[in-house]
Structure formats: C-alpha cells, structure tokens
XYZ file of C-alpha atoms in Angstrom:
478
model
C -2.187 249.408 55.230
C -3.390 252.874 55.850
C -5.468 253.785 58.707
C -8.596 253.928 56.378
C -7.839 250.603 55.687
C -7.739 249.787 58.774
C -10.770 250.690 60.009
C -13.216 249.122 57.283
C -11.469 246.072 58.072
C -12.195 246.369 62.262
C -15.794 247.001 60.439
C -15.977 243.713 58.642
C -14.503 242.058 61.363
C -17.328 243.421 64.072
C -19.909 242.705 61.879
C -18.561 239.105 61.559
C -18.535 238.579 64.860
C -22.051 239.853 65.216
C -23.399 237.478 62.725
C -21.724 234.628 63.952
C -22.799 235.564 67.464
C -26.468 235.476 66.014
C -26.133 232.566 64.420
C -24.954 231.052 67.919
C -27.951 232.354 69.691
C -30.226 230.897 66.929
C -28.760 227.744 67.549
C -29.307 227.697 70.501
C -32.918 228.799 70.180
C -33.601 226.029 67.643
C -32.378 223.188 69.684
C -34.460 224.570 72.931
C -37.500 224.179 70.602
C -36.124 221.020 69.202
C -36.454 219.447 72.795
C -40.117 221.004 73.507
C -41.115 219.583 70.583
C -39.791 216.048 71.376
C -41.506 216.344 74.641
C -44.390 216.892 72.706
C -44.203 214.064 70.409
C -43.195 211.335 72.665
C -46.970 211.905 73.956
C -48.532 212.271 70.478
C -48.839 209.825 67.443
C -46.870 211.214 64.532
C -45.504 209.593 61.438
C -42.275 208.110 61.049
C -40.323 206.080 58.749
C -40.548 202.160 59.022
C -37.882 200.014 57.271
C -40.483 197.306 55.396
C -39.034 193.578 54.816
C -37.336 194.296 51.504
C -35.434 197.109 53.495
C -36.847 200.085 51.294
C -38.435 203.182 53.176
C -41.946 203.399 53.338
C -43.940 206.202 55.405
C -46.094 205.053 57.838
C -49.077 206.846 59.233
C -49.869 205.851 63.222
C -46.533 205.275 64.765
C -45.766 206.759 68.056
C -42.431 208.492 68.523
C -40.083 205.287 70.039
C -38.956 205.759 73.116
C -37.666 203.506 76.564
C -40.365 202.018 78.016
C -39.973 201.973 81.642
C -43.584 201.480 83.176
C -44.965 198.070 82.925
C -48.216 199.434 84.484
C -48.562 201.506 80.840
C -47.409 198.826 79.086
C -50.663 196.648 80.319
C -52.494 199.431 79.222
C -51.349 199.752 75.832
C -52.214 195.693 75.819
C -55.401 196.461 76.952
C -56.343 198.865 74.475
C -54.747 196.480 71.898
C -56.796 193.419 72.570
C -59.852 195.740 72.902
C -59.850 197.298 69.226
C -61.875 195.977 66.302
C -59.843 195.533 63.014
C -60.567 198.024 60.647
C -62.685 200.128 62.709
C -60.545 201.788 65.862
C -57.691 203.001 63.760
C -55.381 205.966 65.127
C -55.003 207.368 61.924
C -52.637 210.734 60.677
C -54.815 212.995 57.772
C -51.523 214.838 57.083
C -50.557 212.145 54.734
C -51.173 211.925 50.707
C -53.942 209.549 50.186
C -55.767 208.146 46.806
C -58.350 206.228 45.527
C -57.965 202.905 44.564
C -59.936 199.547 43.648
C -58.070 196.120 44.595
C -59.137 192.907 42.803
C -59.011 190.211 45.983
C -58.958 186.319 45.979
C -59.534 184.134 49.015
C -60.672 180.376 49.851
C -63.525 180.683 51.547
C -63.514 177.395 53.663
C -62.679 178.728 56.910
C -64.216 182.221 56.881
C -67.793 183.298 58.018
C -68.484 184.896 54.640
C -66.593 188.063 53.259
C -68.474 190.955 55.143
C -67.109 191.683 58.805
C -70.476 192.778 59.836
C -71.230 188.778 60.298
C -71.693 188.133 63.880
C -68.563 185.399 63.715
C -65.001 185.795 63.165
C -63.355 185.678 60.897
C -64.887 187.084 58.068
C -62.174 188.130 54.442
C -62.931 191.823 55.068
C -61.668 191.792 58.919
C -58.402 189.876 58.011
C -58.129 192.155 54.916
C -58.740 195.569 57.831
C -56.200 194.125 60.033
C -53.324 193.947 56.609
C -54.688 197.450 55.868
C -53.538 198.446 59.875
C -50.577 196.592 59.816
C -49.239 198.149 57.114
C -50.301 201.323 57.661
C -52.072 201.828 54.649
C -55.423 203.059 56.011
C -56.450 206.691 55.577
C -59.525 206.068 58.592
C -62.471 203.906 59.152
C -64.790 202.800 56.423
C -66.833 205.474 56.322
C -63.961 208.055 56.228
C -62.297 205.794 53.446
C -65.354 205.592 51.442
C -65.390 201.789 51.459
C -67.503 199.610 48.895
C -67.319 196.123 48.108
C -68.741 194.352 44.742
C -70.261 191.373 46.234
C -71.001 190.325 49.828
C -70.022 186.523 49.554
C -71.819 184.267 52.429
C -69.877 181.738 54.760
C -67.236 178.663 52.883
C -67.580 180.268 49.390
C -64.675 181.760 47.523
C -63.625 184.404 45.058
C -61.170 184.558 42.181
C -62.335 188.105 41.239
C -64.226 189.921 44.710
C -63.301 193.938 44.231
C -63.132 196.788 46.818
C -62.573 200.037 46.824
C -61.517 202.422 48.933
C -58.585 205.200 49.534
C -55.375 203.826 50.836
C -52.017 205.896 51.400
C -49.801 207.110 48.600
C -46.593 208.060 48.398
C -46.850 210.268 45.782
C -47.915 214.522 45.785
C -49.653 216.157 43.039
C -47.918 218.062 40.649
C -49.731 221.048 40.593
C -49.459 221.464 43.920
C -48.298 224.998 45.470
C -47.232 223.198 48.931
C -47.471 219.961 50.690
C -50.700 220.291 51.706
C -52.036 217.949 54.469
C -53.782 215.199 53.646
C -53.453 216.007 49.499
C -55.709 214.472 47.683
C -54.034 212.026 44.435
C -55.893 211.744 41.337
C -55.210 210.472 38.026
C -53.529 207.200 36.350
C -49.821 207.770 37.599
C -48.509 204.795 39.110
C -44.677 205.032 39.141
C -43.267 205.452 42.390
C -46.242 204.756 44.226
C -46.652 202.189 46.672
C -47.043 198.014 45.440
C -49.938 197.632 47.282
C -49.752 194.079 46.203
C -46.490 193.135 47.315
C -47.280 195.060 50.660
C -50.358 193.545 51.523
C -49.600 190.137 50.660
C -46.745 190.070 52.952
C -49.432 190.276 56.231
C -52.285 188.594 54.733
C -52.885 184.710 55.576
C -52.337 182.091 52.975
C -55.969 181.394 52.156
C -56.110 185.571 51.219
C -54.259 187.270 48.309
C -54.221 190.930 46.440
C -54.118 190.077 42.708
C -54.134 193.804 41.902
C -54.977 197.463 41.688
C -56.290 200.174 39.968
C -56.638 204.006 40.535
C -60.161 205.042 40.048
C -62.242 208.197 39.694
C -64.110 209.256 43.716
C -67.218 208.624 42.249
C -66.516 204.962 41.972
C -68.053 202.483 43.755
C -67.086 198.979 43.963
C -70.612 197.764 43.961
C -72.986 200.316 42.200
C -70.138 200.516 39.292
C -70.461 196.785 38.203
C -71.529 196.032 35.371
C -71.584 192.214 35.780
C -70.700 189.189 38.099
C -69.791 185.586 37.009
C -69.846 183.205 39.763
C -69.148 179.527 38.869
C -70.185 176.333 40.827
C -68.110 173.253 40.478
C -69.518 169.429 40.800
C -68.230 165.817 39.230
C -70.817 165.300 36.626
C -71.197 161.592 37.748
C -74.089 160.148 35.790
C -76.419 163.757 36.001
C -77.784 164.491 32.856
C -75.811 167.270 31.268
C -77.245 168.263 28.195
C -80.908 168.822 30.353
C -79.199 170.586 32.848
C -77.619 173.040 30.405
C -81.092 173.203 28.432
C -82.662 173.848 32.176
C -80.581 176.512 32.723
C -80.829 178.269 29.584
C -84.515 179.480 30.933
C -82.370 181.608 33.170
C -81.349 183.768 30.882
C -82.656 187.184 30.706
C -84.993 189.171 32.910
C -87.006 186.561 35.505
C -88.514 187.039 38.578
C -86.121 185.226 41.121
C -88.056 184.582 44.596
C -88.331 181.229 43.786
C -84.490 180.830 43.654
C -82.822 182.822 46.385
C -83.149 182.997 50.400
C -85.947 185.882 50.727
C -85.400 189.400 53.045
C -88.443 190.631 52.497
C -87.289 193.740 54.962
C -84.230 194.586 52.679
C -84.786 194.063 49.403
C -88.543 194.394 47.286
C -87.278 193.974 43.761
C -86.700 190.015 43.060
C -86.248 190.319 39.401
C -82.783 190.103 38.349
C -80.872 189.429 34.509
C -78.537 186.803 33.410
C -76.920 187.321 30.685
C -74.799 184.018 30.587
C -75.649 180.615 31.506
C -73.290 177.451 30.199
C -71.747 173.929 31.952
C -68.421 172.950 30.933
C -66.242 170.004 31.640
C -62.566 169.302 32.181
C -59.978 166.774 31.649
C -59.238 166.332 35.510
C -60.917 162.910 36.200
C -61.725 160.612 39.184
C -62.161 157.184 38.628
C -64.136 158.252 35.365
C -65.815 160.860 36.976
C -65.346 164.060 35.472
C -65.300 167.421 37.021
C -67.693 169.914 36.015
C -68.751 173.285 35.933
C -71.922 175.846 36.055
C -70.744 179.410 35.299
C -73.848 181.759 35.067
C -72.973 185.567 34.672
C -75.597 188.645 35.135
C -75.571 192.047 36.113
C -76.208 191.273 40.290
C -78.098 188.208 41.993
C -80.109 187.887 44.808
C -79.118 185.998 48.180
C -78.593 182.713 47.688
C -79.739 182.716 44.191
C -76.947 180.683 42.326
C -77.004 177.844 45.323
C -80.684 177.703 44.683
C -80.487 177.727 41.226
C -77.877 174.968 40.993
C -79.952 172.640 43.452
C -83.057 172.693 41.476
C -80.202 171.656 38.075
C -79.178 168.777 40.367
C -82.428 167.252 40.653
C -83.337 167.803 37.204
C -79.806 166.057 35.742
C -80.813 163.086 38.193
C -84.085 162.745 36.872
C -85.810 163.488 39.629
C -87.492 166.857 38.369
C -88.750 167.838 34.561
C -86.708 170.817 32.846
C -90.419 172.308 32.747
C -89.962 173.319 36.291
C -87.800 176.539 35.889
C -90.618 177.563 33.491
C -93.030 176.947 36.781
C -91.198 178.448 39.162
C -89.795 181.367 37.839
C -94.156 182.048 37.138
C -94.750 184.141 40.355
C -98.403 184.740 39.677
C -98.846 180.495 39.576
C -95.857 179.644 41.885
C -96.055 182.645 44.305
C -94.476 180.866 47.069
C -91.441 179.183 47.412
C -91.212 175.310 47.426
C -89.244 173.691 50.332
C -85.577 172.504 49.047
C -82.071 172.909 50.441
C -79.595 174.609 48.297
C -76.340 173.135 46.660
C -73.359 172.885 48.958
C -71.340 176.299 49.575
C -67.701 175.377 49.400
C -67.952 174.730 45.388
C -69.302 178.207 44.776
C -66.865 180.489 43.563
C -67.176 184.448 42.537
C -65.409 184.688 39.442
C -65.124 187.916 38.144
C -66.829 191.003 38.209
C -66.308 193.129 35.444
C -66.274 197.340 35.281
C -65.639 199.875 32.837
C -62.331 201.428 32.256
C -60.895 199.665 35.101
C -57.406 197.920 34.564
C -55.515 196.421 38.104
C -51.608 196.219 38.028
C -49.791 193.648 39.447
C -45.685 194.199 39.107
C -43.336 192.117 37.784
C -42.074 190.987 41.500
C -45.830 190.635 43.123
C -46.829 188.307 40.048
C -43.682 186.190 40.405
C -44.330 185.646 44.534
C -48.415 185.389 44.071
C -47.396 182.733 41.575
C -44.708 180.854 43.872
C -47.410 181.439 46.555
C -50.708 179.817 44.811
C -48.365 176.830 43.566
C -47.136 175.844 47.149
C -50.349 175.889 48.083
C -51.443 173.584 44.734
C -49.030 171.390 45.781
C -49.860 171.286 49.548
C -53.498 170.470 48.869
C -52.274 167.815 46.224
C -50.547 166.307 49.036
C -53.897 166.205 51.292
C -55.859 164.942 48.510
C -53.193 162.106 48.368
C -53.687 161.339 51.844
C -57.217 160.434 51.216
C -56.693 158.374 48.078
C -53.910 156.500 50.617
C -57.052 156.114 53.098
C -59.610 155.243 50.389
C -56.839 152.456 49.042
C -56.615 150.971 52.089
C -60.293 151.407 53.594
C -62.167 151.203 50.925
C -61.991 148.500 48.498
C -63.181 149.023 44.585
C -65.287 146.037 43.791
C -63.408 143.543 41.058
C -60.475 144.416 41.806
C -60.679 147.999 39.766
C -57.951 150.239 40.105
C -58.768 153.664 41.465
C -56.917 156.397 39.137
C -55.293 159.244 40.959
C -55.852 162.717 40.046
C -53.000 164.161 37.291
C -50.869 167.529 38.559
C -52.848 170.355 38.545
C -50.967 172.962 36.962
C -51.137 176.712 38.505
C -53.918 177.662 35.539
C -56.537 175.141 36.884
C -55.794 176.134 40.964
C -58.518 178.054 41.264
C -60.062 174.816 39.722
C -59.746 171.790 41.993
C -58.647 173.278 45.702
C -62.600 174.221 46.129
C -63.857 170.614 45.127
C -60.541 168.903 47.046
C -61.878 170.174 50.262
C -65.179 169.175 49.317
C -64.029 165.559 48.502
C -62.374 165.497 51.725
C -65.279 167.000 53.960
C -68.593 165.277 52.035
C -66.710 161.709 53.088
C -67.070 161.467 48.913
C -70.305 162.106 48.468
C -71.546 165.254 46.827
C -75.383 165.997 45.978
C -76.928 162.790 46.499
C -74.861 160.099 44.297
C -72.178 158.334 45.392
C -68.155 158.215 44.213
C -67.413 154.962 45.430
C -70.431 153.288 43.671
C -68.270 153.247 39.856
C -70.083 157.135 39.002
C -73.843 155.962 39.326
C -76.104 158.439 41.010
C -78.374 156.974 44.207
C -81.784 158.739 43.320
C -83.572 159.152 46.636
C -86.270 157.039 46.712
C -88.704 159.235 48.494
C -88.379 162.473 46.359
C -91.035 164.867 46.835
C -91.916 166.905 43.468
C -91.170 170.576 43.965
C -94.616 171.762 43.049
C -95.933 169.256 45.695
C -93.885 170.480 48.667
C -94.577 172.612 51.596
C -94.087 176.082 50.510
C -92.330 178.802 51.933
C -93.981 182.279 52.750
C -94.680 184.950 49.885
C -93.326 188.002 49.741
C -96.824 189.825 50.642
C -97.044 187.515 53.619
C -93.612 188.367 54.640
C -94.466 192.152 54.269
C -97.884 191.715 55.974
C -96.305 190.177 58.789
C -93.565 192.883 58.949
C -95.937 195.026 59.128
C -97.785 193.948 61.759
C -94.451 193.872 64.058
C -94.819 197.501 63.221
C-alpha cells in the first residue's frame, strides 16, 4: 500500500471514530432526557397501552404512568378523590387521542333504575351506569358537554327500552387518511369501520346485566340523538283478562294524528308550552304466551315525540274503557281542550310494563359484529332462563298457597324463546311484584275483571289545574 494509500485510509478511519464518538455522546444525551422525561410522567397522566380481557391492545386515554407505590398516606388520597367523583362528569381525560362521532342503540330493564337520565336526584339512573362503562373503559373523549351528548328519550323510573339511542363522541382507534401528521386530538369522520374499536363487545364487558349495547353507528356532528328522530314506538304490555279489546283498539284509534295532549300526560307548565303532539300508529296485539287462559297483550302506539307521562296516561284511561267502566266517547272529550280544559283526577297505568321500543332516524344503520351478537345473545338467554326460573318459583308458591277452585289445573307458562325476551321479563316482574293483580281485575279469579264498585266518571272528577292557571301562578312566584 503506498503512502497515499495510507493516509486516506488514517482519514476514513478518524472520521469513523468521530462519528461513532458522536453517536456515543448522543446516546448518552437521549437517555439523560429519557429519565427527565420519566420524572415528568410519573407525575402526569399520559396514555398507555392496557391489555383488555381478550388480550388484544387497546389505547387507553387517562392512565397514569405505573409506578411502586410506597406512601399509603397518597394512596388514601387517591381513594378519596375516587369515592368523591361523579360518573361521567369528573373524568381526567387526554385530547391527544383520535376521537369520532358515534350513535349507540342501548337496551336496559328498567326495574331497578331511577329512570334513564342521571340528572334524577337518586341513584342509579341507565345513563350513570352507562358514564361509569364509558370511564372504565376509557372510551370517553370529556364530560357531556365536551362530548356533545344527546339522548332520544328521557325514560322515567322502572320502565325499559329495547331501542333508547345516544350519541356522543367516543375514542377511535383509527387516523384519517388525509392526514399530513398525527395531529392531536384528530377528528374521524366518515363510514369506515374496520379496525376500529367494538364498542359493543367493549362496553358490554363492564356494564351490569340488566344494561346492554346492541350497536353503533358513525354519524355526521350535526346529529343529535334527540332533535334527529323522526319517530318513537313505545309499547305497554298487560294480560287482556276479560277487558274489552276491540273498544280499546277503537278508543285508541282517536289518538291518531295531531291532538292536543294535556289531558293525557303529567303537566310542566314551566318547561314545556306546546301540548299538541302526533301519533302516527296506534294498534293492540296479542300473543300465544298464556296464563291460565289469560292471554298477554300489547298496546304499541308510535309518533314523532310524546309528552311526560303521556303513554301511561293514555293506557289508563284504555283500561277503564275495556272494563266498562268509561264510554270510548271519552278520548273525543278529553282530548277537547276548549270543553275539557283541565285535567280529570286518575292515576296512570303501572310503569314496569312500559317499554321504549324503537326510535327510528334517517340514514342511520348500528353494527353489531359477529362475536358481540353471539355473547349479547348467550347473555339475554341466561337471563330468559333465570327469570323463567323466578317465575317458576311463584307458580311453586301459587300451587301450594293458593288453591284454584274445582280442582282446575293452573297451566304453566311455555319457554320463551330469545325472540319474545324482550316480551315477558317486563310483565314476569310485574306478576311477581302486583301479588297477581294488574289494573284492577284479578288472576286468580279464572280471568274475570273486579270492576270497582265506586268508579267515579272522568268528566265528574276533581280536576287538575290548567295550563293558564299553572302559568298564572308561575307567574306570580315571579
């Protein structure tokens, strides 16, 4: 090798050297700021990844940086703080994380919950346990407001749903396309659904049994769960005993179409000033489930939004017209507010029958996967078969307590397959809390119907306050 040689190799040499001593020193540098920043973080919420219960990764927003616990005295704190929060509301939320719109269609028994809004003075209420799944799982983007939160209909204490909808935006695992960058907080909008998260799977792992997620849907920001409805069906369930059917169905025919409603609902004169509400649909059906010839009924009435109260009202006024008690003339008289301007004195129908069945919306189609309609399944028959068992237990108790006259054999209830669930659970915890009695007749008495003696004609009753005296007294609060 010639001394030329030589040298340009010393050359490449030194300048190896001096790259590789740079590369040391950046090393070095890197792992100094490494350590800052884990100084940092262990002070800090951040995001991390969270191994779910099917063992797949799914980012989580709100999870401190893990790290030994040594002081019990912050420990107590941190229990403190805990115990202090309200579901839904004091979230520690990150915005660096993709988020999306979405609307989920929800079902829930209604038996043991203080209606379905959490502003209800009780607990629990469907929307808290549903805020406390939504923090649990990490799926929360902030509080209500900052999530743009809207719910289709605000269902009132022991009634259920089959088809309640909220919206709201929830995390996603996905980034947009077009995107130059991962930009905090991004934005996701269109229909794309693969690779995002099941939302339905994931909630319904946390949820409580009487709770479910039947599905989702991306939707447009300018949705709203409950301005965006274009109709609710709500039906009421009852055993059909010896009421008169075909005048109850004829009765509630004269709901259909655009009425004035005061007379049928529980009035807020401070809230709402517009009592006149549409029906579109009004029909009773029957079923083959049976109960020692009783048959098991139902009132499904459908229109574009209802007052408070309105279908319980509505129903109770059918009940004393199929017993005979009332004419079918008096919808015609009471939904007259310039004759009947004050509301007659009645109780409405029993809550734990009513049921909110669907609510329908344009352009709006949830998904449920393959695996989340397989466990909901599993999950609504165990729970078929669990109340099948109770309901057993009180034909055992009615056996053995309560004698049929003549000898007559009581018939149990058939299996109630998965498709009429929704169906019976509702009137099976009715049977069991009414002592088997439902609307004034009797089960035990072979299906007749005890007409109270000292019924009081509607039009003859005390009357409630109008809606002018409301306002007038409103007024003078003022």
């Amino acid at each position: 090798m010639s001394k030329e040689e030589r040298e340009m190799a010393g050359d490449v040499v030194a300048r190896l050297q001096s790259q590789l001593q740079s590369l040391q020193n950046r090393v070095k540098e890197l792992e100094a700021e490494n350590a800052k920043l884990v100084s940092q973080l262990s002070k800090c919420c951040c995001h991390k990844t969270e191994k779910m219960h099917n063992g797949s990764d799914v980012k989580c927003f709100n999870s401190s940086v893990a790290s030994p616990r040594t002081n019990n005295g912050d420990d107590e704190t941190r229990k403190k703080k805990a115990s202090e929060r309200i579901p839904g509301y004091n979230l520690e939320i990150m915005t660096h994380h993709s988020k999306r719109y979405v609307a989920l269609k929800v079902m829930y028994f209604g038996k043991r919950f203080y209606g379905f809004a959490s502003e209800a003075q009780m607990d629990p209420t469907v929307e808290s346990e549903i805020f406390k799944a939504l923090e649990k799982t990490r799926l929360s983007v902030g509080d209500k407001k900052e999530s743009l939160y809207s719910r289709c209909g605000r269902t009132d204490k022991g009634v259920s749903a089959v088809g309640q909808v909220i919206a709201l935006y929830l995390r996603s695992n996905l980034k947009e396309a077009d995107a130059n960058n991962n930009t905090s907080g991004e934005l996701i909008s269109g229909t794309q659904t693969e690779g995002e998260i099941d939302y339905v799977r994931v909630l319904n792992r946390v949820l409580p049994n009487d709770i479910r997620i039947l599905g989702w849907s991306p939707v447009s920001i300018d949705f709203s769960a409950r301005f965006s409805c274009l109709a609710r069906e709500y039906t009421y369930f009852f055993w059909g005993g010896n009421l008169n059917l075909p005048d109850m169905e004829n009765a509630g025919k004269k709901f259909i179409g655009e009425h004035d409603f005061r007379n049928f609902c529980k009035m807020d004169a401070a809230n709402v000033h517009n009592y006149r509400r549409r029906v579109t649909l009004f029909e009773i059906s029957s079923s083959n489930m049976r109960f020692e010839g009783n048959q098991l009924c139902a009132i499904k009435v459908k229109g574009s939004a209802f007052l408070w109260h309105q279908v319980r009202c509505m129903v109770a006024v059918l009940f004393m017209i199929g017993q005979g008690v009332e004419s079918i003339d008096v919808i015609d008289a009471l939904l007259d507010t310039e004759k009947t301007p004050r509301k007659p004195q009645y109780a409405m129908a029993p809550e734990i029958p009513l049921v909110l069945q669907s609510c329908h919306f344009e352009d709006v189609n949830f998904i449920c996967s393959s695996d989340s309609g397989q466990a909901l399944r599993i999950h609504l028959e165990n729970e078929c078969r669990a109340y099948q068992l109770q309901s057993a237990i009180f034909h055992e108790a009615l056996l053995s307590c309560l004698p049929l006259a003549n000898g007559a054999e009581t018939k149990f209830l058939p299996y109630i397959s998965i498709k009429v669930l929704l169906f019976c659970l509702s009137v099976l915890i009715c049977f069991a809390e009414r002592a088997l009695t439902f609307s004034g007749k009797s089960l035990l008495n072979e299906g007749t119907i005890k007409k109270v003696a000292s019924h009081v004609p509607l039009l003859s009753r005390p009357t409630e306050p109008s809606y002018e005296e409301r306002c007038a007294k409103l007024n003078s609060r003022r």
